[in-house]
Tab-separated table of C-alpha atoms in Angstrom:
chain	number	residue	atom	x	y	z
P	1	MET	CA	-1.027	-18.353	-26.451
P	2	ALA	CA	-2.649	-15.668	-28.481
P	3	MET	CA	-6.284	-14.710	-28.156
P	4	VAL	CA	-8.847	-12.602	-29.974
P	5	MET	CA	-11.201	-10.226	-28.229
P	6	SER	CA	-13.718	-7.751	-29.639
P	7	HIS	CA	-16.486	-5.401	-28.640
P	8	GLN	CA	-15.527	-4.877	-25.015
P	9	HIS	CA	-18.128	-2.634	-23.535
P	10	LEU	CA	-17.865	-1.333	-19.977
P	11	THR	CA	-21.078	-0.707	-18.065
P	12	ARG	CA	-22.067	2.950	-18.290
P	13	ILE	CA	-24.817	4.951	-16.615
P	14	GLN	CA	-27.825	5.242	-18.850
P	15	THR	CA	-28.912	8.644	-17.638
P	16	GLY	CA	-27.178	11.743	-16.380
P	17	PRO	CA	-23.774	12.872	-17.652
P	18	PRO	CA	-22.590	12.086	-21.196
P	19	LYS	CA	-21.767	8.451	-21.808
P	20	LEU	CA	-18.292	7.305	-22.645
P	21	ALA	CA	-17.958	5.714	-26.054
P	22	PRO	CA	-17.641	1.865	-26.141
P	23	ILE	CA	-14.198	0.481	-26.918
P	24	GLN	CA	-13.686	-1.585	-30.042
P	25	PHE	CA	-10.831	-3.812	-28.878
P	26	SER	CA	-9.207	-6.552	-30.914
P	27	ILE	CA	-6.182	-8.697	-30.296
P	28	ARG	CA	-4.431	-9.849	-33.486
P	29	CYS	CA	-2.575	-13.065	-33.882
P	30	SER	CA	0.009	-11.777	-36.333
P	31	LEU	CA	2.025	-8.674	-37.148
P	32	SER	CA	0.828	-8.497	-40.724
P	33	ALA	CA	-0.792	-5.098	-40.066
P	34	SER	CA	2.470	-3.503	-38.885
P	35	PRO	CA	3.520	-0.383	-40.803
P	36	PRO	CA	5.523	-1.331	-43.933
P	37	MET	CA	9.328	-0.987	-43.615
P	38	GLU	CA	11.992	-0.785	-46.236
P	39	ALA	CA	14.058	-3.980	-46.510
P	40	GLN	CA	17.282	-2.104	-45.832
P	41	ASN	CA	15.804	-0.753	-42.601
P	42	PRO	CA	13.989	-3.645	-40.927
P	43	PRO	CA	11.852	-2.860	-37.861
P	44	LYS	CA	13.130	-3.477	-34.382
P	45	ARG	CA	11.180	-6.238	-32.709
P	46	VAL	CA	10.229	-5.441	-29.133
P	47	VAL	CA	8.522	-7.635	-26.535
P	48	VAL	CA	6.837	-5.572	-23.787
P	49	CYS	CA	5.980	-7.604	-20.708
P	50	GLY	CA	3.135	-6.176	-18.625
P	51	GLY	CA	-0.370	-5.086	-19.693
P	52	GLY	CA	-0.777	-2.246	-17.225
P	53	VAL	CA	-0.581	1.431	-18.070
P	54	ILE	CA	3.240	1.548	-18.229
P	55	GLY	CA	3.511	-1.431	-20.537
P	56	VAL	CA	0.658	-0.292	-22.724
P	57	CYS	CA	2.025	3.259	-23.040
P	58	THR	CA	5.419	1.809	-23.950
P	59	ALA	CA	3.897	-0.502	-26.564
P	60	TYR	CA	1.886	2.372	-28.014
P	61	PHE	CA	4.809	4.717	-28.539
P	62	LEU	CA	7.121	1.948	-29.795
P	63	SER	CA	4.587	0.741	-32.340
P	64	LYS	CA	3.673	4.242	-33.416
P	65	ARG	CA	7.278	4.708	-34.424
P	66	GLY	CA	7.302	1.560	-36.446
P	67	ALA	CA	8.577	-1.111	-34.062
P	68	ALA	CA	7.079	-4.558	-34.314
P	69	VAL	CA	5.647	-4.987	-30.779
P	70	THR	CA	4.341	-7.974	-28.877
P	71	LEU	CA	2.676	-7.210	-25.537
P	72	VAL	CA	2.688	-10.016	-23.020
P	73	GLU	CA	0.174	-9.922	-20.156
P	74	GLN	CA	-0.420	-12.633	-17.553
P	75	SER	CA	-4.136	-12.054	-16.861
P	76	SER	CA	-5.984	-9.279	-18.705
P	77	ILE	CA	-5.268	-5.720	-19.793
P	78	ALA	CA	-5.450	-3.198	-16.932
P	79	CYS	CA	-6.634	-5.836	-14.549
P	80	ALA	CA	-4.719	-4.540	-11.532
P	81	ALA	CA	-3.852	-1.020	-10.394
P	82	SER	CA	-4.192	0.374	-13.944
P	83	GLY	CA	-7.872	-0.626	-13.822
P	84	LYS	CA	-8.606	0.222	-10.201
P	85	ALA	CA	-6.711	3.481	-9.650
P	86	GLY	CA	-8.227	6.902	-9.326
P	87	GLY	CA	-6.842	8.358	-12.582
P	88	PHE	CA	-5.902	11.708	-11.053
P	89	LEU	CA	-3.431	13.864	-13.022
P	90	ALA	CA	-1.404	16.775	-11.734
P	91	LEU	CA	1.024	19.036	-13.562
P	92	ASP	CA	3.142	20.395	-10.722
P	93	TRP	CA	2.561	18.283	-7.644
P	94	CYS	CA	5.916	16.560	-8.059
P	95	ASP	CA	7.854	19.814	-8.499
P	96	GLY	CA	10.956	20.035	-6.426
P	97	GLY	CA	11.640	16.300	-6.562
P	98	PRO	CA	13.201	13.897	-9.003
P	99	VAL	CA	9.905	13.003	-10.676
P	100	SER	CA	9.111	16.625	-11.638
P	101	SER	CA	10.241	16.530	-15.267
P	102	LEU	CA	8.561	13.179	-15.874
P	103	ALA	CA	5.258	14.348	-14.348
P	104	ARG	CA	5.191	17.658	-16.247
P	105	ALA	CA	5.984	15.954	-19.591
P	106	SER	CA	3.346	13.300	-18.927
P	107	PHE	CA	0.624	15.704	-17.852
P	108	ASN	CA	1.069	17.510	-21.178
P	109	LEU	CA	1.143	14.184	-23.082
P	110	HIS	CA	-2.122	13.275	-21.486
P	111	ARG	CA	-3.629	16.417	-22.899
P	112	SER	CA	-2.233	15.690	-26.387
P	113	LEU	CA	-3.458	12.072	-26.295
P	114	ALA	CA	-6.913	13.206	-25.216
P	115	GLU	CA	-7.088	15.379	-28.321
P	116	GLU	CA	-5.768	12.590	-30.539
P	117	LEU	CA	-8.005	9.861	-29.118
P	118	ASN	CA	-11.099	11.888	-28.218
P	119	GLY	CA	-10.318	11.224	-24.572
P	120	ALA	CA	-13.342	13.130	-23.245
P	121	GLU	CA	-15.655	10.617	-24.844
P	122	SER	CA	-13.390	7.555	-24.904
P	123	TYR	CA	-12.020	7.473	-21.380
P	124	GLY	CA	-13.390	10.377	-19.386
P	125	TYR	CA	-10.526	12.845	-19.696
P	126	ARG	CA	-11.361	16.211	-18.235
P	127	PRO	CA	-9.641	19.054	-16.406
P	128	VAL	CA	-10.834	19.378	-12.821
P	129	THR	CA	-10.703	21.788	-9.890
P	130	THR	CA	-9.091	20.104	-6.899
P	131	LEU	CA	-9.867	20.983	-3.283
P	132	SER	CA	-8.408	20.026	0.073
P	133	LEU	CA	-10.998	19.747	2.774
P	134	SER	CA	-11.268	18.720	6.429
P	135	ILE	CA	-14.145	16.446	7.290
P	136	THR	CA	-15.130	15.457	10.836
P	137	GLU	CA	-17.018	12.224	11.137
P	138	THR	CA	-20.504	12.516	12.683
P	139	THR	CA	-23.245	10.027	13.537
P	140	SER	CA	-26.033	12.139	11.974
P	141	SER	CA	-28.193	10.470	9.306
P	142	SER	CA	-28.551	11.632	5.757
P	143	SER	CA	-31.984	13.073	6.462
P	144	ASP	CA	-30.534	15.186	9.297
P	145	ARG	CA	-28.268	16.843	6.790
P	146	SER	CA	-30.702	17.352	3.956
P	147	ASN	CA	-31.233	21.032	4.761
P	148	ARG	CA	-27.634	21.787	5.746
P	149	LYS	CA	-25.983	24.369	3.601
P	150	SER	CA	-22.407	23.917	2.459
P	151	GLY	CA	-19.817	26.336	3.684
P	152	LYS	CA	-18.223	29.004	1.581
P	153	ASN	CA	-16.327	27.624	-1.410
P	154	ILE	CA	-17.585	24.092	-0.793
P	155	PRO	CA	-19.688	22.537	-3.613
P	156	SER	CA	-23.321	22.104	-2.580
P	157	TRP	CA	-23.314	18.307	-2.817
P	158	ILE	CA	-20.781	18.154	-0.021
P	159	ASP	CA	-23.130	18.478	2.958
P	160	GLY	CA	-21.014	16.793	5.619
P	161	ALA	CA	-19.093	18.648	8.326
P	162	GLY	CA	-16.545	20.100	5.884
P	163	GLU	CA	-14.177	22.835	6.880
P	164	ALA	CA	-11.129	24.756	5.681
P	165	PRO	CA	-11.648	24.320	1.936
P	166	ARG	CA	-8.648	25.269	-0.167
P	167	THR	CA	-8.130	25.104	-3.895
P	168	ILE	CA	-4.951	23.055	-4.542
P	169	GLY	CA	-5.415	22.490	-8.254
P	170	THR	CA	-7.160	24.315	-11.095
P	171	THR	CA	-8.397	23.144	-14.478
P	172	ALA	CA	-5.004	24.210	-15.830
P	173	THR	CA	-2.994	22.060	-13.446
P	174	THR	CA	-5.209	19.067	-12.545
P	175	ALA	CA	-7.232	16.592	-14.578
P	176	GLN	CA	-8.518	13.049	-14.540
P	177	VAL	CA	-9.021	9.949	-16.673
P	178	HIS	CA	-10.798	6.699	-16.132
P	179	PRO	CA	-7.636	4.588	-15.921
P	180	GLN	CA	-8.961	1.306	-17.247
P	181	LEU	CA	-10.650	3.000	-20.214
P	182	PHE	CA	-7.553	5.047	-20.883
P	183	THR	CA	-5.302	1.991	-20.928
P	184	LYS	CA	-7.647	-0.103	-23.093
P	185	THR	CA	-8.290	2.802	-25.521
P	186	LEU	CA	-4.528	3.307	-26.026
P	187	LEU	CA	-3.976	-0.387	-26.603
P	188	SER	CA	-6.888	-0.601	-29.005
P	189	LYS	CA	-5.322	2.220	-31.051
P	190	ALA	CA	-1.923	0.473	-30.983
P	191	VAL	CA	-3.421	-2.872	-32.078
P	192	GLU	CA	-5.716	-1.524	-34.771
P	193	ASP	CA	-3.460	1.121	-36.290
P	194	TYR	CA	0.123	0.048	-35.455
P	195	GLY	CA	-0.082	-3.746	-35.448
P	196	VAL	CA	0.661	-4.578	-31.845
P	197	LYS	CA	0.228	-8.269	-31.026
P	198	VAL	CA	-1.079	-9.199	-27.618
P	199	VAL	CA	-0.169	-12.496	-25.998
P	200	ILE	CA	-1.843	-13.709	-22.776
P	201	GLY	CA	0.654	-15.746	-20.811
P	202	LYS	CA	2.785	-15.609	-17.634
P	203	LEU	CA	6.359	-14.495	-18.017
P	204	GLU	CA	8.714	-17.147	-16.758
P	205	LYS	CA	12.057	-15.736	-17.640
P	206	VAL	CA	14.105	-13.734	-20.140
P	207	GLU	CA	16.596	-16.069	-21.783
P	208	VAL	CA	19.972	-14.447	-21.996
P	209	ALA	CA	22.720	-15.635	-24.415
P	210	ALA	CA	25.686	-16.461	-22.177
P	211	ALA	CA	28.390	-15.461	-24.645
P	212	GLU	CA	26.921	-12.114	-25.644
P	213	GLY	CA	25.021	-11.293	-22.463
P	214	GLU	CA	22.119	-10.346	-24.686
P	215	ALA	CA	18.352	-10.927	-24.352
P	216	LYS	CA	17.608	-13.938	-26.586
P	217	ALA	CA	13.955	-14.819	-25.931
P	218	VAL	CA	11.028	-14.288	-23.595
P	219	VAL	CA	9.935	-17.646	-22.087
P	220	LEU	CA	6.374	-18.009	-20.876
P	221	GLU	CA	4.977	-20.430	-18.315
P	222	GLY	CA	4.591	-23.815	-20.031
P	223	GLY	CA	7.715	-23.283	-22.146
P	224	GLU	CA	6.322	-21.153	-24.945
P	225	GLU	CA	9.013	-18.842	-26.285
P	226	ILE	CA	8.848	-15.517	-28.022
P	227	GLU	CA	12.237	-15.888	-29.775
P	228	ALA	CA	14.627	-13.145	-30.595
P	229	ASP	CA	14.960	-13.891	-34.310
P	230	ALA	CA	11.469	-15.195	-34.924
P	231	CYS	CA	9.595	-13.557	-37.755
P	232	PRO	CA	5.887	-13.964	-38.703
P	233	ARG	CA	5.243	-15.898	-41.907
P	234	GLN	CA	3.716	-12.791	-43.455
P	235	CYS	CA	6.951	-10.896	-42.820
P	236	THR	CA	8.843	-10.064	-46.040
P	237	VAL	CA	11.810	-8.286	-44.454
P	238	PRO	CA	14.310	-9.516	-41.862
P	239	PHE	CA	13.763	-8.538	-38.216
P	240	ARG	CA	16.467	-7.152	-35.975
P	241	ARG	CA	17.134	-8.894	-32.687
P	242	THR	CA	14.352	-8.629	-30.170
P	243	MET	CA	14.510	-6.010	-27.402
P	244	VAL	CA	12.639	-6.751	-24.161
P	245	VAL	CA	10.904	-4.192	-21.899
P	246	LEU	CA	9.835	-5.402	-18.461
P	247	ALA	CA	6.933	-3.315	-17.116
P	248	LEU	CA	5.792	-5.700	-14.386
P	249	GLY	CA	4.552	-3.306	-11.730
P	250	PRO	CA	4.520	-4.862	-8.256
P	251	TRP	CA	5.306	-8.254	-9.778
P	252	THR	CA	8.841	-6.948	-10.478
P	253	GLY	CA	9.802	-8.300	-7.074
P	254	LYS	CA	8.958	-11.831	-8.180
P	255	PHE	CA	11.286	-11.694	-11.231
P	256	SER	CA	14.786	-12.616	-10.188
P	257	LEU	CA	16.547	-10.806	-13.050
P	258	LEU	CA	15.330	-7.558	-11.478
P	259	SER	CA	14.883	-8.373	-7.795
P	260	SER	CA	18.540	-9.308	-7.632
P	261	ILE	CA	19.311	-5.645	-8.459
P	262	PHE	CA	16.651	-3.586	-6.625
P	263	ARG	CA	13.552	-4.035	-4.492
P	264	VAL	CA	10.001	-3.218	-5.528
P	265	TYR	CA	7.436	-3.758	-2.845
P	266	GLY	CA	3.623	-3.597	-2.892
P	267	LEU	CA	1.390	-1.012	-1.339
P	268	LYS	CA	-2.205	-2.227	-1.118
P	269	ALA	CA	-4.752	0.533	-1.663
P	270	HIS	CA	-8.500	0.206	-1.288
P	271	SER	CA	-11.346	1.878	-3.201
P	272	ILE	CA	-15.059	1.905	-3.750
P	273	VAL	CA	-17.019	3.089	-6.709
P	274	LEU	CA	-20.495	4.592	-6.059
P	275	GLU	CA	-23.372	5.559	-8.391
P	276	PRO	CA	-25.447	8.303	-6.785
P	277	LYS	CA	-29.149	8.627	-7.601
P	278	ASP	CA	-28.662	12.065	-9.079
P	279	PRO	CA	-25.242	12.077	-10.801
P	280	ASN	CA	-25.931	15.515	-12.265
P	281	ALA	CA	-25.792	16.999	-8.770
P	282	ILE	CA	-22.157	15.898	-8.293
P	283	THR	CA	-19.764	18.517	-9.667
P	284	GLY	CA	-16.370	17.667	-11.108
P	285	HIS	CA	-14.314	18.538	-8.049
P	286	ALA	CA	-11.519	16.200	-6.939
P	287	LEU	CA	-11.265	16.141	-3.143
P	288	PHE	CA	-8.211	15.459	-0.964
P	289	LEU	CA	-9.470	15.029	2.564
P	290	SER	CA	-8.169	15.273	6.074
P	291	TYR	CA	-10.738	13.025	7.689
P	292	TYR	CA	-11.160	12.948	11.477
P	293	PRO	CA	-12.784	9.737	12.790
P	294	ALA	CA	-15.448	10.086	15.445
P	295	GLN	CA	-13.476	8.030	17.928
P	296	GLY	CA	-10.499	10.449	17.657
P	297	GLY	CA	-6.936	9.663	16.756
P	298	LYS	CA	-4.949	10.725	13.768
P	299	PRO	CA	-6.792	11.849	10.597
P	300	ILE	CA	-6.742	9.702	7.533
P	301	ASP	CA	-6.374	11.020	3.983
P	302	PRO	CA	-8.915	9.519	1.562
P	303	GLU	CA	-9.466	10.944	-1.888
P	304	VAL	CA	-12.783	11.488	-3.790
P	305	TYR	CA	-13.034	11.606	-7.564
P	306	PRO	CA	-16.366	12.203	-9.232
P	307	ARG	CA	-16.178	10.878	-12.808
P	308	PRO	CA	-17.876	12.058	-16.016
P	309	THR	CA	-19.716	8.698	-16.084
P	310	GLY	CA	-21.687	9.873	-13.022
P	311	GLU	CA	-19.812	7.504	-10.750
P	312	VAL	CA	-17.813	8.615	-7.692
P	313	TYR	CA	-14.547	6.905	-6.868
P	314	ILE	CA	-13.247	6.962	-3.301
P	315	CYS	CA	-9.858	5.545	-2.236
P	316	GLY	CA	-7.539	5.314	0.689
P	317	MET	CA	-6.583	2.906	3.502
P	318	SER	CA	-3.143	1.840	2.141
P	319	ALA	CA	-0.636	-0.472	3.700
P	320	GLU	CA	2.360	-2.540	2.588
P	321	ALA	CA	1.209	-5.987	1.497
P	322	GLU	CA	2.448	-9.264	0.014
P	323	VAL	CA	2.040	-9.410	-3.774
P	324	PRO	CA	0.142	-12.606	-4.886
P	325	ASP	CA	1.186	-14.529	-7.993
P	326	ASP	CA	-2.103	-13.806	-9.710
P	327	PRO	CA	-3.572	-10.256	-9.861
P	328	GLU	CA	-7.038	-11.763	-9.690
P	329	GLU	CA	-6.226	-12.902	-6.151
P	330	ILE	CA	-6.027	-9.339	-4.780
P	331	THR	CA	-9.047	-8.853	-2.534
P	332	PRO	CA	-10.003	-5.921	-0.281
P	333	VAL	CA	-9.851	-5.929	3.500
P	334	PRO	CA	-13.494	-5.663	4.667
P	335	GLU	CA	-12.671	-3.160	7.452
P	336	SER	CA	-10.977	-0.838	4.905
P	337	ILE	CA	-14.046	-0.917	2.698
P	338	ARG	CA	-16.267	-0.184	5.715
P	339	VAL	CA	-14.162	2.899	6.561
P	340	LEU	CA	-14.395	4.193	2.948
P	341	LYS	CA	-18.157	3.808	3.004
P	342	THR	CA	-18.275	5.767	6.248
P	343	VAL	CA	-16.128	8.475	4.666
P	344	ALA	CA	-18.533	8.583	1.682
P	345	ARG	CA	-21.541	9.054	3.937
P	346	ASN	CA	-19.782	11.855	5.887
P	347	VAL	CA	-18.740	13.698	2.719
P	348	SER	CA	-22.177	13.734	1.186
P	349	SER	CA	-25.621	12.343	1.999
P	350	GLN	CA	-25.893	11.525	-1.707
P	351	LEU	CA	-23.008	8.996	-1.289
P	352	ALA	CA	-24.513	7.167	1.705
P	353	GLU	CA	-25.517	3.504	1.253
P	354	GLY	CA	-29.156	3.469	0.200
P	355	GLU	CA	-28.750	6.770	-1.567
P	356	ALA	CA	-25.991	5.508	-3.860
P	357	ILE	CA	-25.397	2.109	-5.412
P	358	VAL	CA	-22.118	0.457	-4.536
P	359	LYS	CA	-20.714	-0.634	-7.901
P	360	ALA	CA	-17.323	-1.844	-6.747
P	361	GLU	CA	-15.411	-2.722	-3.589
P	362	GLN	CA	-11.838	-3.361	-4.544
P	363	ALA	CA	-8.128	-3.217	-3.864
P	364	CYS	CA	-5.011	-2.950	-5.944
P	365	ILE	CA	-1.275	-3.099	-5.268
P	366	LEU	CA	0.935	-0.190	-6.194
P	367	PRO	CA	4.621	-0.805	-7.079
P	368	CYS	CA	6.973	1.174	-4.811
P	369	THR	CA	10.753	1.445	-4.520
P	370	ASP	CA	12.898	2.050	-1.433
P	371	ASP	CA	13.881	5.535	-2.627
P	372	SER	CA	10.362	6.415	-3.894
P	373	ILE	CA	11.736	6.987	-7.413
P	374	PRO	CA	10.603	4.918	-10.445
P	375	VAL	CA	13.100	2.568	-12.076
P	376	ILE	CA	13.348	3.291	-15.844
P	377	GLY	CA	16.287	2.295	-18.063
P	378	LYS	CA	18.540	-0.447	-19.288
P	379	VAL	CA	18.828	-3.576	-17.152
P	380	PRO	CA	22.426	-3.828	-15.977
P	381	GLY	CA	24.308	-6.749	-17.516
P	382	VAL	CA	21.748	-7.676	-20.114
P	383	LYS	CA	21.955	-6.109	-23.560
P	384	GLY	CA	18.643	-5.281	-25.154
P	385	CYS	CA	16.643	-5.517	-21.939
P	386	TYR	CA	14.909	-2.557	-20.316
P	387	VAL	CA	12.803	-1.977	-17.246
P	388	ALA	CA	10.039	0.534	-16.298
P	389	THR	CA	8.411	0.126	-12.886
P	390	GLY	CA	8.035	1.522	-9.365
P	391	HIS	CA	5.700	4.479	-10.182
P	392	SER	CA	3.709	4.074	-6.936
P	393	CYS	CA	0.512	6.232	-6.913
P	394	TRP	CA	1.576	8.248	-9.927
P	395	GLY	CA	1.541	5.431	-12.497
P	396	ILE	CA	-1.489	6.692	-14.428
P	397	LEU	CA	-0.080	10.234	-14.515
P	398	ASN	CA	3.419	9.181	-15.567
P	399	GLY	CA	2.532	6.369	-17.944
P	400	PRO	CA	2.682	8.376	-21.220
P	401	ALA	CA	5.961	10.091	-20.578
P	402	THR	CA	7.497	6.847	-19.388
P	403	GLY	CA	6.278	5.054	-22.478
P	404	MET	CA	7.612	7.718	-24.804
P	405	ALA	CA	10.983	7.919	-23.065
P	406	VAL	CA	11.427	4.145	-23.099
P	407	SER	CA	10.516	3.992	-26.772
P	408	GLU	CA	13.263	6.578	-27.439
P	409	LEU	CA	15.723	4.590	-25.339
P	410	VAL	CA	14.975	1.344	-27.160
P	411	LEU	CA	14.822	2.720	-30.726
P	412	ASP	CA	17.360	5.552	-30.561
P	413	GLY	CA	19.673	4.474	-27.806
P	414	ASP	CA	18.843	7.530	-25.660
P	415	ALA	CA	15.761	9.278	-24.306
P	416	THR	CA	15.376	12.925	-25.387
P	417	SER	CA	11.857	13.746	-24.131
P	418	VAL	CA	12.815	13.142	-20.493
P	419	ASP	CA	16.234	12.814	-18.879
P	420	LEU	CA	16.178	9.259	-17.493
P	421	SER	CA	19.544	9.343	-15.697
P	422	CYS	CA	18.059	9.638	-12.191
P	423	TYR	CA	15.689	6.711	-12.801
P	424	SER	CA	18.317	4.286	-13.994
P	425	PRO	CA	18.624	0.929	-12.181
P	426	ASP	CA	22.355	1.587	-12.180
P	427	ARG	CA	21.760	3.754	-9.055
P	428	PHE	CA	21.246	0.581	-7.013
P	429	LEU	CA	24.562	-0.878	-8.168
P	430	ASP	CA	26.307	2.291	-6.933
P	431	LYS	CA	25.077	1.551	-3.426
P	432	GLU	CA	26.541	-1.925	-3.223
């Protein structure tokens, strides 16, 4: 089923740091606004399944190059990890590993997209200084710490027992976005300017023609089909056969076409979003903590991201978890939320309950692979079908480069912006 939405406004702080611009977001019910194509060169028709950052970036770059794109999403756009992640970006943190080229290309694409889409205003893009810091939990109250001075090289709002600060990222190498706003802004641009059609429905299967071994149609729950050779009534030129891109995140494991080839499991991560009374006092420093609980034991590694909205996002407490059928069924573990609130209080008295409003207590599930490498490429044995999943905690960072590379693979037959050979699902066949 298709649906129309407009004037989606996310709640923003009314005082303090600059507001992010509201998103004008429409979902069209036809492809009539797609860029005109010459009859002798009909557009490729692509169905992208998955409305998270990977699917949306793929739809954006495909449609920008003239493909007729339908985006299928089960629930709502950026409703899972792409709406509840931290949005941290790093240029070189993946160096030395197989994801290095993808991460570097994507970090630079984020910068370009921010210029193109006014990212600073639209979705909170900004370069940040990133610190690592050791925090030891104490039982002192916020008032006990009101006159405590921060240590050397520690921002003044961090008045907990912080030690060993170290700069691990500069404004040249680390940045941030608000992930939900980024994803929705990109899709809004793709819908309004490049004619992307959005369909809300649960993917049931990809129908494959037995004789040709080629993707024939996408079948939704209830039997609705997005057929390979279907063409909108307004279409005046023939469409080529549909190509299918599966960007299902942690739900990849529930789709037999893919789970029969490789495993994607879910890592459940928790987060809270706080609104301090004085958001202007919170500087734009991303924090990676070694946090030592008062009762002893191994430290935990929460992360703290102040946002240009004036909110502060804190995440951590991750563990492998079962992936529910519906993303709306993902709920946080109360004890994990309690720990994050304790972390917040120990980082800064301004983030303690009573001093800051708790705007969200949430959890999301990250898609992970057994070899910790994303799966991007052609689905073995099915012509015209592609997959992009398994990005773990780097999904927001690597979304743009993944989307661009998949668009090249679909439209040109090969990716030139990033070498995708090490991400191919064929690597799992080689192990059988």
